[in-house]
Amino acid sequence: MTHIERALAVAQAQGVARTRDFVTAGVPRVYLKRLVEDGRLSQVGRGLYRPNDVSLPTTSSLAEAARVVPNGVIALLSALRFHGLTTQAPHAVWLLIGTRAWTPVNPPMRLKIVRASGPSLTEGVETHDIDGVSVPITSPAKTVVDCFKYRRRVGLDVALEALQDFMKDSAHGRQRDALWRYAEIDRVQAVIRPYLEALS
């Protein structure tokens, strides 16, 4: 297998690949530049490449963010958008990360970082395959509750819209117990209770 074939194989396998993915596979960096110039790869961010023959959904930025911040969890506005629980179109990727976790200095896309710890960070996380990348995203119920916890960051109106959409959906509406469980974890039971009762 030539360096070019190997580079394309890495890009296809990863969906969104980092420079170090190619280097680990034995592909010299100079070949990445050639493949971008030839139009077979696109550089979608600093040190991030994807194959040009892949049809990318609008969620591709989530896969890129997961590559850039591997310990982060897609959350809040970005997770709401992914789950169809908001009309908002976030201009950045929202991530939950540990209180002492490293964050990139010059990320290739706009990031909104929110620090969390313990169960608030680890509970209610699902993994979705996006562009061949395993992307951790908070579940619909956890996302709604997180919006109430971080209402000063996202806006109470966004949290209320998300709760209303969640309760209207019959599949989500049956998850009231999950909402209460995450409300206890995030310590926002008193905040969310009157709104939830009004929608019941």
N, CA and C of each residue as an Amber inpcrd file, in Angstrom:
protein
   600
   0.8470000  -1.1900000   0.0000000   0.0000000   0.0000000   0.0000000
   0.8880000   1.2470000   0.0000000   0.6130000   2.1760000  -0.9020000
   1.4030000   3.4030000  -0.9710000   1.0060000   4.3400000   0.1680000
   1.8130000   5.3930000   0.3650000   1.4860000   6.3720000   1.4020000
   0.1400000   7.0240000   1.1310000  -0.1360000   7.3180000  -0.1340000
  -1.4030000   7.9560000  -0.4840000  -2.5710000   7.0070000  -0.2120000
  -2.4320000   5.7650000  -0.5970000  -3.4920000   4.7840000  -0.3510000
  -3.7210000   4.6090000   1.1480000  -2.6200000   4.5830000   1.8860000
  -2.7350000   4.4160000   3.3400000  -3.4160000   5.6400000   3.9670000
  -3.0590000   6.8340000   3.4870000  -3.6690000   8.0610000   4.0190000
  -5.1680000   8.0820000   3.7470000  -5.5590000   7.7020000   2.5400000
  -6.9760000   7.6840000   2.1990000  -7.7260000   6.6310000   3.0110000
  -7.0660000   5.5090000   3.2670000  -7.6900000   4.4480000   4.0740000
  -7.9210000   4.9370000   5.5010000  -6.9320000   5.6690000   6.0450000
  -7.0770000   6.2230000   7.4010000  -8.2360000   7.2120000   7.4350000
  -8.2860000   8.0980000   6.4440000  -9.3440000   9.1000000   6.4010000
 -10.7220000   8.4550000   6.2950000 -10.8380000   7.4230000   5.4530000
 -12.1160000   6.7300000   5.2970000 -12.5180000   6.0260000   6.5930000
 -11.5400000   5.4110000   7.2450000 -11.8320000   4.6650000   8.4730000
 -12.2290000   5.5900000   9.6210000 -11.5800000   6.7690000   9.7080000
 -11.8170000   7.6710000  10.8250000 -12.9720000   8.6260000  10.5870000
 -13.2650000   8.9200000   9.3270000 -14.2860000   9.9210000   9.0390000
 -13.7040000  11.3120000   9.1120000 -13.2650000  11.6940000  10.2970000
 -12.5000000  12.9300000  10.5170000 -11.2250000  12.4950000  11.2300000
 -10.0920000  12.5960000  10.5470000  -8.8300000  12.0810000  11.0910000
  -7.9000000  13.2070000  11.5030000  -7.1250000  12.9440000  12.5500000
  -6.1270000  13.8990000  13.0130000  -4.7920000  13.6180000  12.3390000
  -3.9340000  14.6210000  12.3160000  -2.6030000  14.4470000  11.7280000
  -1.8970000  13.2640000  12.3530000  -2.0210000  13.1270000  13.6600000
  -1.3020000  12.0360000  14.3400000  -1.8420000  10.6590000  13.9490000
  -3.1150000  10.6000000  13.4980000  -3.6510000   9.3220000  13.0150000
  -2.8880000   8.8640000  11.7710000  -2.5980000   9.8370000  10.8890000
  -1.8450000   9.5190000   9.6710000  -0.4020000   9.1590000  10.0040000
   0.2050000   9.9490000  10.8980000   1.6070000   9.6980000  11.2750000
   1.7360000   8.3200000  11.9110000   0.7880000   7.9720000  12.7780000
   0.8090000   6.6540000  13.4240000   0.7170000   5.5360000  12.3920000
  -0.0100000   5.7960000  11.3060000  -0.1590000   4.7950000  10.2370000
   1.0360000   4.7900000   9.2820000   2.0240000   5.6570000   9.5530000
   3.2210000   5.6840000   8.7260000   3.1400000   6.5840000   7.5060000
   2.2130000   7.5410000   7.5390000   2.0590000   8.4720000   6.4100000
   2.7830000   9.7780000   6.7380000   3.8030000  10.1400000   5.9650000
   4.4830000  11.4240000   6.1900000   3.5190000  12.5950000   5.9890000
   3.7030000  13.6540000   6.7710000   2.7930000  14.8100000   6.7180000
   2.7250000  15.4360000   5.3330000   3.8120000  15.3670000   4.5690000
   3.8320000  16.0070000   3.2580000   2.7390000  15.4610000   2.3470000
   2.3410000  14.2170000   2.5630000   1.3050000  13.6150000   1.7230000
  -0.0740000  14.2100000   2.0160000  -0.2730000  14.6890000   3.2210000
  -1.5560000  15.3120000   3.5470000  -1.7520000  16.5760000   2.7100000
  -0.6900000  17.3750000   2.6120000  -0.7620000  18.5930000   1.8080000
  -1.0650000  18.2610000   0.3390000  -0.4050000  17.2240000  -0.1610000
  -0.6300000  16.8170000  -1.5530000  -2.0730000  16.3820000  -1.7810000
  -2.6060000  15.6210000  -0.8490000  -3.9740000  15.1210000  -0.9910000
  -5.0010000  16.2430000  -0.8980000  -4.7080000  17.2590000  -0.0840000
  -5.5920000  18.4290000  -0.0090000  -5.5370000  19.1960000  -1.3250000
  -4.3160000  19.3840000  -1.8460000  -4.1530000  20.0950000  -3.1190000
  -4.8150000  19.3420000  -4.2730000  -4.7900000  18.0070000  -4.2130000
  -5.4150000  17.1770000  -5.2530000  -6.9330000  17.1060000  -5.1120000
  -7.4490000  17.5890000  -3.9760000  -8.8920000  17.5560000  -3.7670000
  -9.4240000  16.2540000  -3.2270000  -8.5390000  15.3610000  -2.7950000
  -9.0060000  14.0790000  -2.2560000  -9.2300000  14.1190000  -0.7440000
  -8.6180000  15.1100000  -0.0880000  -8.8640000  15.3570000   1.3300000
  -9.2300000  16.8220000   1.5060000 -10.0040000  17.1170000   2.5280000
 -10.2860000  18.4960000   2.9120000  -9.7590000  18.7070000   4.3150000
  -9.0990000  19.8450000   4.5220000  -8.6570000  20.1890000   5.8710000
  -9.7870000  20.9780000   6.5080000 -10.4680000  20.3560000   7.4710000
 -11.6540000  20.9630000   8.0660000 -11.3300000  21.7220000   9.3360000
 -10.0840000  21.7080000   9.7250000  -9.6400000  22.4120000  10.9170000
  -8.1580000  22.1870000  11.0810000  -7.6040000  22.8140000  12.0850000
  -6.1810000  22.6500000  12.3290000  -5.8730000  21.2000000  12.6980000
  -5.1440000  20.5090000  11.8170000  -4.7790000  19.1180000  12.0760000
  -5.9100000  18.1380000  11.9170000  -6.9950000  18.5370000  11.2300000
  -8.1540000  17.6600000  11.0360000  -8.4580000  17.5370000   9.5400000
  -8.6060000  16.2990000   9.0880000  -8.8370000  16.0460000   7.6560000
  -9.9820000  15.0510000   7.4790000 -10.7020000  15.2260000   6.3700000
 -11.7430000  14.2600000   6.0230000 -11.6770000  13.9820000   4.5240000
 -12.1220000  12.7960000   4.1140000 -12.1310000  12.4830000   2.6750000
 -13.2140000  13.2750000   1.9680000 -12.9340000  13.7020000   0.7590000
 -13.8910000  14.5330000   0.0200000 -15.0290000  13.7460000  -0.6010000
 -14.8890000  12.4200000  -0.6930000 -15.9590000  11.6440000  -1.3150000
 -16.9900000  11.1710000  -0.3120000 -16.9350000  11.7220000   0.9020000
 -17.9080000  11.3570000   1.9270000 -18.9460000  12.4590000   2.0310000
 -20.2070000  12.0670000   1.9860000 -21.2820000  13.0360000   2.1560000
 -21.4740000  13.3010000   3.6380000 -21.1770000  14.5290000   4.0540000
 -21.2000000  14.8500000   5.4760000 -22.5310000  15.4590000   5.9040000
 -23.1070000  14.9830000   6.9950000 -24.3130000  15.6070000   7.5230000
 -23.9500000  16.8940000   8.2480000 -24.9670000  17.6400000   8.6550000
 -24.7150000  18.8890000   9.3630000 -24.0920000  18.6380000  10.7320000
 -24.1280000  17.4190000  11.1910000 -23.5550000  17.0940000  12.5000000
 -22.0470000  16.8470000  12.4350000 -21.4290000  17.0350000  11.2740000
 -20.0040000  16.7290000  11.1550000 -19.1540000  17.5300000  12.1190000
 -19.5930000  18.7480000  12.4810000 -18.8130000  19.5530000  13.4310000
 -18.7600000  18.8790000  14.8030000 -19.7670000  18.0720000  15.1250000
 -19.7530000  17.3510000  16.4000000 -18.6600000  16.2910000  16.3920000
 -18.5040000  15.6220000  15.2440000 -17.4420000  14.6210000  15.1130000
 -16.0760000  15.2880000  15.2030000 -15.9370000  16.4470000  14.5850000
 -14.6700000  17.1670000  14.6400000 -14.3520000  17.5750000  16.0780000
 -15.3590000  18.0610000  16.7940000 -15.1560000  18.4680000  18.1840000
 -14.7690000  17.2790000  19.0560000 -15.3890000  16.1220000  18.7960000
 -15.0640000  14.9210000  19.5610000 -13.6150000  14.5050000  19.3360000
 -13.1040000  14.7700000  18.1440000 -11.7030000  14.4760000  17.8410000
 -10.7770000  15.4470000  18.5580000 -11.1690000  16.7130000  18.5620000
 -10.3300000  17.7520000  19.1560000 -10.3030000  17.6600000  20.6830000
 -11.4560000  17.3470000  21.2670000 -11.5670000  17.2420000  22.7310000
 -12.0930000  15.8430000  23.0560000 -11.2220000  14.8380000  23.0140000
 -11.6760000  13.4480000  23.1660000 -12.3090000  13.1330000  24.5200000
 -12.0450000  13.9460000  25.5430000 -12.6460000  13.7040000  26.8560000
 -13.9140000  14.5160000  27.0770000 -14.3480000  15.2370000  26.0430000
 -15.5370000  16.0560000  26.1850000 -16.7990000  15.3100000  25.8130000
 -17.9290000  15.8690000  26.2050000 -19.2500000  15.3110000  25.8980000
 -20.0740000  16.4000000  25.2280000 -20.6080000  16.1290000  24.0520000
 -21.4670000  17.0970000  23.3720000 -22.7030000  17.3100000  24.2430000
 -23.0140000  18.5660000  24.5350000 -24.0810000  18.8490000  25.4980000
 -24.8080000  20.1500000  25.1660000 -25.7710000  20.4700000  26.0230000
 -26.4980000  21.7290000  25.9930000 -27.0310000  22.0630000  24.5930000
 -26.7630000  23.2410000  24.0420000 -27.3790000  23.6350000  22.7750000
 -27.0550000  22.6760000  21.6370000 -25.8190000  22.1780000  21.6070000
 -25.4370000  21.2560000  20.5300000 -26.1860000  19.9380000  20.6470000
 -26.3470000  19.4470000  21.8750000 -27.0920000  18.2030000  22.0830000
 -28.5830000  18.4130000  21.8120000 -29.1100000  19.5780000  22.2100000
 -30.5150000  19.8810000  21.9040000 -30.7600000  19.8370000  20.4090000
 -29.8470000  20.4560000  19.6580000 -29.9780000  20.4850000  18.2040000
 -29.9220000  19.0780000  17.6270000 -28.9940000  18.2730000  18.1480000
 -28.8380000  16.8910000  17.6710000 -30.1210000  16.0940000  17.9020000
 -30.7590000  16.2990000  19.0680000 -31.9570000  15.5420000  19.4200000
 -33.2440000  16.1940000  18.8920000 -33.1350000  17.3230000  18.1990000
 -34.3110000  17.9950000  17.6630000 -35.1820000  18.6400000  18.7220000
 -34.5580000  19.1470000  19.7880000 -35.3130000  19.7290000  20.9010000
 -35.1790000  21.2450000  20.9760000 -34.7460000  21.8740000  19.9050000
 -34.6340000  23.3300000  19.9040000 -34.7110000  23.8590000  18.4730000
 -35.1180000  25.1200000  18.3850000 -35.0910000  25.8000000  17.0960000
 -33.8010000  26.6130000  16.9640000 -33.0200000  26.6400000  18.0420000
 -31.7610000  27.3780000  18.0380000 -30.7480000  26.6890000  17.1330000
 -29.9150000  27.4890000  16.4840000 -28.8070000  26.9650000  15.6710000
 -27.5140000  27.4730000  16.2900000 -26.9190000  26.6840000  17.1820000
 -25.7150000  27.1610000  17.8870000 -24.5680000  27.4580000  16.9280000
 -23.8650000  28.5510000  17.2160000 -22.7230000  28.9540000  16.3870000
 -21.4120000  28.3740000  16.9070000 -21.5070000  27.5350000  17.9160000
 -20.3340000  26.8760000  18.4810000 -20.7640000  25.4930000  18.9470000
 -19.7970000  24.6270000  19.1580000 -20.0890000  23.2920000  19.6920000
 -19.9630000  23.3620000  21.2100000 -21.0390000  22.9930000  21.8880000
 -21.0780000  23.0300000  23.3540000 -20.5990000  21.6940000  23.9070000
 -19.6850000  21.7560000  24.8490000 -19.0880000  20.5560000  25.4300000
 -19.0630000  20.6250000  26.9530000 -19.3790000  19.5000000  27.5690000
 -19.1280000  19.3220000  29.0010000 -17.7740000  18.6380000  29.1350000
 -16.9120000  19.1690000  29.9990000 -15.6360000  18.5100000  30.2650000
 -15.3580000  18.5470000  31.7560000 -14.4230000  17.7250000  32.2020000
 -14.0610000  17.6710000  33.6120000 -13.5150000  19.0000000  34.1070000
 -13.5940000  19.2050000  35.4100000 -13.1830000  20.4840000  35.9890000
 -11.7070000  20.7820000  35.7640000 -10.8830000  19.7580000  35.6190000
  -9.4500000  19.9850000  35.4050000  -8.9810000  19.4600000  34.0580000
  -9.9100000  19.1390000  33.1770000  -9.5460000  18.5710000  31.8810000
  -8.8810000  19.6190000  31.0010000  -7.9820000  19.1320000  30.1380000
  -7.2700000  19.9970000  29.1960000  -8.2170000  20.4460000  28.0990000
  -8.0430000  21.6860000  27.6550000  -8.8040000  22.1890000  26.5140000
  -7.8300000  22.7150000  25.4640000  -8.1660000  22.5640000  24.1820000
  -7.2530000  23.0240000  23.1260000  -7.0950000  24.5440000  23.1540000
  -5.8910000  25.0080000  22.8600000  -5.6050000  26.4430000  22.8800000
  -6.1830000  27.1380000  21.6550000  -5.9670000  26.5600000  20.4800000
  -6.4890000  27.1340000  19.2370000  -7.3140000  26.0910000  18.4920000
  -8.5250000  25.8040000  18.9750000  -9.3370000  24.7640000  18.3210000
  -9.7360000  25.1900000  16.9120000  -9.9460000  24.2160000  16.0250000
 -10.3110000  24.5250000  14.6370000 -11.7560000  24.9740000  14.4580000
 -12.5500000  24.8970000  15.5210000 -13.9190000  25.3880000  15.4550000
 -14.2360000  26.0910000  16.7730000 -15.3150000  26.8660000  16.7780000
 -15.7030000  27.5480000  18.0080000 -16.2530000  26.5370000  19.0030000
 -15.7510000  26.6050000  20.2210000 -16.1990000  25.7130000  21.2770000
 -16.7520000  26.5200000  22.4460000 -17.7880000  26.0100000  23.0630000
 -18.3070000  26.5540000  24.3110000 -18.0760000  25.4790000  25.3610000
 -17.1400000  25.7270000  26.2470000 -16.7500000  24.7370000  27.2450000
 -17.4760000  25.0040000  28.5580000 -18.0950000  23.9610000  29.1070000
 -18.7490000  24.0370000  30.4110000 -18.1390000  22.9450000  31.2790000
 -17.6540000  23.3280000  32.4420000 -17.0010000  22.3790000  33.3480000
 -18.0330000  21.6500000  34.2080000 -17.8090000  20.3670000  34.4070000
 -18.6820000  19.5570000  35.2460000 -17.8360000  18.4820000  35.9170000
 -18.4330000  17.8120000  36.8870000 -17.6950000  16.7510000  37.5790000
 -18.6510000  15.6770000  38.0640000 -18.0810000  14.5220000  38.4080000
 -18.8620000  13.4230000  38.9610000 -19.9950000  12.9940000  38.0460000
 -21.1240000  12.5850000  38.6350000 -22.2600000  12.1060000  37.8420000
 -22.8040000  13.1610000  36.8750000 -22.6540000  14.4360000  37.2040000
 -23.1340000  15.4880000  36.2990000 -22.4190000  15.4320000  34.9600000
 -21.2110000  14.8910000  34.9620000 -20.4330000  14.7650000  33.7330000
 -20.6200000  13.3990000  33.0750000 -20.7470000  12.3550000  33.8910000
 -20.7010000  10.9920000  33.3460000 -22.0640000  10.3340000  33.1350000
 -23.0980000  10.7810000  33.8590000 -24.4080000  10.1400000  33.7370000
 -25.1740000  10.6670000  32.5250000 -25.9820000   9.8020000  31.9360000
 -26.8410000  10.2110000  30.8400000 -26.1060000  10.5060000  29.5510000
 -25.0260000   9.7880000  29.3050000 -24.2400000  10.0040000  28.0920000
 -24.4420000   8.8290000  27.1340000 -24.8090000   9.1580000  25.9020000
 -24.9710000   8.1520000  24.8510000 -23.8380000   8.3020000  23.8480000
 -23.5510000   7.2420000  23.1190000 -22.5320000   7.3080000  22.0670000
 -23.1980000   7.1390000  20.7170000 -22.9380000   8.0810000  19.8210000
 -23.5140000   8.0460000  18.4790000 -22.3940000   8.0330000  17.4450000
 -22.5960000   7.2660000  16.3860000 -21.6120000   7.2200000  15.3000000
 -21.9160000   8.3390000  14.3090000 -20.9770000   9.2790000  14.1830000
 -21.1150000  10.3970000  13.2550000 -19.8710000  10.4580000  12.3940000
 -20.0310000  10.3070000  11.1180000 -18.8960000  10.3350000  10.1840000
 -17.8280000   9.3080000  10.5630000 -18.2550000   8.1800000  11.1090000
 -17.2920000   7.1570000  11.4980000 -16.6090000   7.4310000  12.8200000
 -17.0400000   8.4620000  13.5400000 -16.4440000   8.8170000  14.8280000
 -17.4500000   8.5180000  15.9330000 -17.0060000   7.8920000  17.0120000
 -17.8680000   7.6450000  18.1710000 -17.9530000   8.9440000  18.9760000
 -19.1250000   9.5420000  18.9890000 -19.3060000  10.8530000  19.6110000
 -20.1840000  10.7280000  20.8490000 -19.6600000  11.0710000  22.0350000
 -20.4850000  11.0440000  23.2450000 -21.3920000  12.2760000  23.2920000
 -22.6860000  12.0380000  23.4920000 -23.6750000  13.1170000  23.5200000
 -24.6230000  12.8560000  24.6840000 -24.9630000  13.8930000  25.4180000
 -25.9060000  13.7020000  26.5160000 -27.2630000  13.2770000  25.9550000
 -27.9600000  12.4110000  26.6790000 -29.2670000  11.9080000  26.2540000
 -30.2780000  13.0550000  26.2550000 -31.4200000  12.8670000  25.5920000
 -32.4240000  13.9410000  25.5840000 -32.8210000  14.4150000  26.9780000
 -33.1140000  13.4770000  27.8920000 -33.5280000  13.8680000  29.2430000
 -32.4110000  14.6120000  29.9830000 -31.1970000  14.0990000  29.8950000
 -30.0740000  14.7500000  30.5760000 -29.8110000  16.1280000  29.9780000
 -29.9420000  16.2520000  28.6670000 -29.7080000  17.5330000  28.0050000
 -30.6850000  18.5900000  28.4960000 -31.9630000  18.2160000  28.5870000
 -32.9800000  19.1620000  29.0610000 -32.6530000  19.6260000  30.4730000
 -32.3380000  18.6930000  31.3460000 -32.0300000  19.0400000  32.7370000
 -30.7720000  19.8990000  32.8120000 -29.7690000  19.5660000  32.0240000
 -28.5390000  20.3680000  32.0100000 -28.8290000  21.8170000  31.6240000
 -29.7850000  22.0110000  30.7210000 -30.1230000  23.3760000  30.3040000
 -30.7010000  24.1820000  31.4670000 -31.4100000  23.5100000  32.3590000
 -31.8940000  24.2000000  33.5550000 -30.7400000  24.4730000  34.5180000
 -29.8330000  23.5330000  34.6310000 -28.6830000  23.7390000  35.5280000
 -27.8300000  24.9140000  35.0470000 -27.6300000  24.9880000  33.7250000
 -26.7760000  26.0450000  33.1580000 -27.6310000  27.1030000  32.4580000
 -28.8070000  27.3940000  33.0350000 -29.7410000  28.3270000  32.4100000
 -29.1600000  29.7290000  32.2500000 -28.2120000  30.1000000  33.1060000
 -27.5890000  31.4200000  32.9530000 -26.6720000  31.4640000  31.7410000
 -26.2270000  30.3000000  31.3000000 -25.3610000  30.2320000  30.1190000
 -26.1690000  30.1210000  28.8200000 -27.2360000  29.3190000  28.8530000
 -27.9960000  29.0640000  27.6170000 -29.2810000  29.8720000  27.5250000
 -29.7630000  30.3660000  28.6710000 -31.0170000  31.1140000  28.6970000
 -32.1750000  30.2470000  29.1710000 -32.9840000  30.7750000  30.0850000
 -34.1200000  30.0220000  30.6030000 -35.1310000  29.7250000  29.4990000
 -35.2520000  30.6330000  28.5220000 -36.1870000  30.4100000  27.4310000
 -35.8180000  29.1680000  26.6150000 -34.5260000  28.9410000  26.4530000
 -34.0610000  27.7580000  25.7280000 -34.3990000  26.4950000  26.5190000
 -34.1750000  26.5430000  27.8280000 -34.4760000  25.3960000  28.6850000
 -35.9700000  25.0750000  28.6580000 -36.8030000  26.1030000  28.7120000
 -38.2570000  25.8870000  28.7030000 -38.7280000  25.3130000  27.3730000
 -38.1960000  25.8360000  26.2770000 -38.5550000  25.3120000  24.9550000
 -38.1720000  23.8390000  24.8480000 -36.9790000  23.5060000  25.3440000
 -36.5100000  22.1200000  25.2880000 -37.4120000  21.2090000  26.1160000
 -37.8080000  21.6660000  27.3070000 -38.6890000  20.8620000  28.1580000
 -40.0430000  20.6540000  27.4910000 -40.5950000  21.7070000  26.9010000
 -41.8860000  21.5930000  26.2210000 -41.8200000  20.6080000  25.0630000
 -40.7660000  20.7160000  24.2410000 -40.6160000  19.7990000  23.1070000
 -40.4090000  18.3680000  23.5840000 -39.6710000  18.2190000  24.6750000
 -39.4140000  16.8940000  25.2390000 -40.7180000  16.2460000  25.6860000
 -41.5500000  17.0120000  26.3830000 -42.7930000  16.4670000  26.9190000
 -43.8420000  16.2300000  25.8260000 -43.7800000  16.9840000  24.7240000
 -44.7280000  16.7860000  23.6260000 -44.4650000  15.4890000  22.8850000
 -43.2060000  15.1120000  22.8070000 -42.8300000  13.8850000  22.1030000
 -43.2330000  12.6970000  22.9680000 -44.0830000  11.8400000  22.4460000
 -44.5930000  10.7150000  23.2460000 -43.4620000   9.8030000  23.7090000
 -42.4520000   9.6320000  22.8760000 -41.3340000   8.7580000  23.2590000
 -40.5600000   9.3600000  24.4260000 -40.3740000  10.6770000  24.3870000
 -39.6480000  11.3410000  25.4690000 -40.5380000  11.5520000  26.6880000
 -41.8050000  11.8420000  26.4430000 -42.7100000  12.1520000  27.5400000
 -42.8240000  11.0440000  28.5650000 -42.5700000   9.8190000  28.1450000
 -42.6250000   8.6920000  29.0820000 -41.3730000   8.6210000  29.9590000
 -40.4290000   9.5120000  29.7200000 -39.1760000   9.4700000  30.4720000
 -39.1460000  10.4780000  31.6200000 -40.3080000  10.7640000  32.1630000
 -40.3800000  11.7270000  33.2830000 -39.4960000  11.2880000  34.4410000
 -39.4620000   9.9800000  34.7170000 -38.6100000   9.4870000  35.8020000
 -37.1440000   9.7850000  35.5360000 -36.7430000   9.6920000  34.2630000
 -35.3580000  10.0060000  33.9080000 -35.0710000  11.4780000  34.1430000
 -36.0370000  12.3420000  33.8170000 -35.8640000  13.7780000  34.0720000
 -35.6190000  14.0360000  35.5520000 -36.4340000  13.4050000  36.4080000
 -36.2880000  13.6160000  37.8510000 -34.9520000  13.0890000  38.3500000
 -34.5330000  11.9480000  37.7910000 -33.2460000  11.3760000  38.2160000
 -32.1040000  12.3320000  37.9070000 -32.0960000  12.8910000  36.6860000
 -31.0240000  13.8180000  36.3120000 -31.1710000  15.1500000  37.0420000
 -32.4020000  15.5350000  37.3660000 -32.6060000  16.7630000  38.1400000
 -31.9900000  16.6180000  39.5330000 -32.0790000  15.4200000  40.0910000
 -31.4470000  15.1650000  41.3870000 -29.9340000  15.2140000  41.2620000
 -29.4130000  14.6180000  40.2040000 -27.9620000  14.6170000  39.9900000
 -27.4500000  16.0520000  39.8090000 -28.1890000  16.8530000  39.0260000
 -27.7800000  18.2410000  38.7660000 -28.2410000  19.2100000  39.8590000
 -29.0270000  18.7080000  40.8160000 -29.5270000  19.5100000  41.9380000
 -30.3820000  20.6880000  41.4830000 -31.2900000  20.4120000  40.5740000
 -32.1850000  21.4690000  40.0810000 -33.6570000  21.0550000  40.2020000
 -33.9520000  20.1600000  41.1540000 -35.3360000  19.7040000  41.3120000
 -36.2820000  20.8770000  41.5620000 -35.8830000  21.7870000  42.4630000
 -36.7450000  22.9130000  42.8240000 -36.9560000  23.8530000  41.6380000
 -35.9600000  23.9350000  40.7610000 -36.0530000  24.8260000  39.5970000
 -36.9880000  24.2530000  38.5420000 -36.8410000  22.9690000  38.2660000
 -37.5800000  22.3630000  37.1560000 -38.9920000  21.9300000  37.5470000
 -39.2430000  21.6960000  38.8510000 -40.5420000  21.1460000  39.2910000
 -41.7500000  21.9720000  38.8330000 -41.8000000  23.2830000  39.0540000
 -43.0220000  24.0180000  38.6560000 -43.2820000  23.9800000  37.1470000
 -42.2270000  24.0020000  36.3540000 -42.4080000  23.9540000  34.9100000
 -42.8940000  22.5850000  34.4660000 -42.3560000  21.5470000  35.0950000
 -42.7520000  20.1950000  34.7380000 -44.1960000  19.9430000  35.1540000
 -44.5820000  20.4340000  36.3280000 -45.9700000  20.2660000  36.7970000
 -46.9480000  21.0070000  35.8920000 -46.5270000  22.1710000  35.3960000
 -47.4010000  22.9610000  34.5200000 -47.6370000  22.2530000  33.1830000
 -46.6840000  21.4340000  32.7720000 -46.7940000  20.7200000  31.4880000
 -47.4400000  19.3590000  31.6230000 -47.6780000  18.9220000  32.8520000
 -48.2220000  17.5830000  33.0770000 -49.7410000  17.5690000  32.9000000
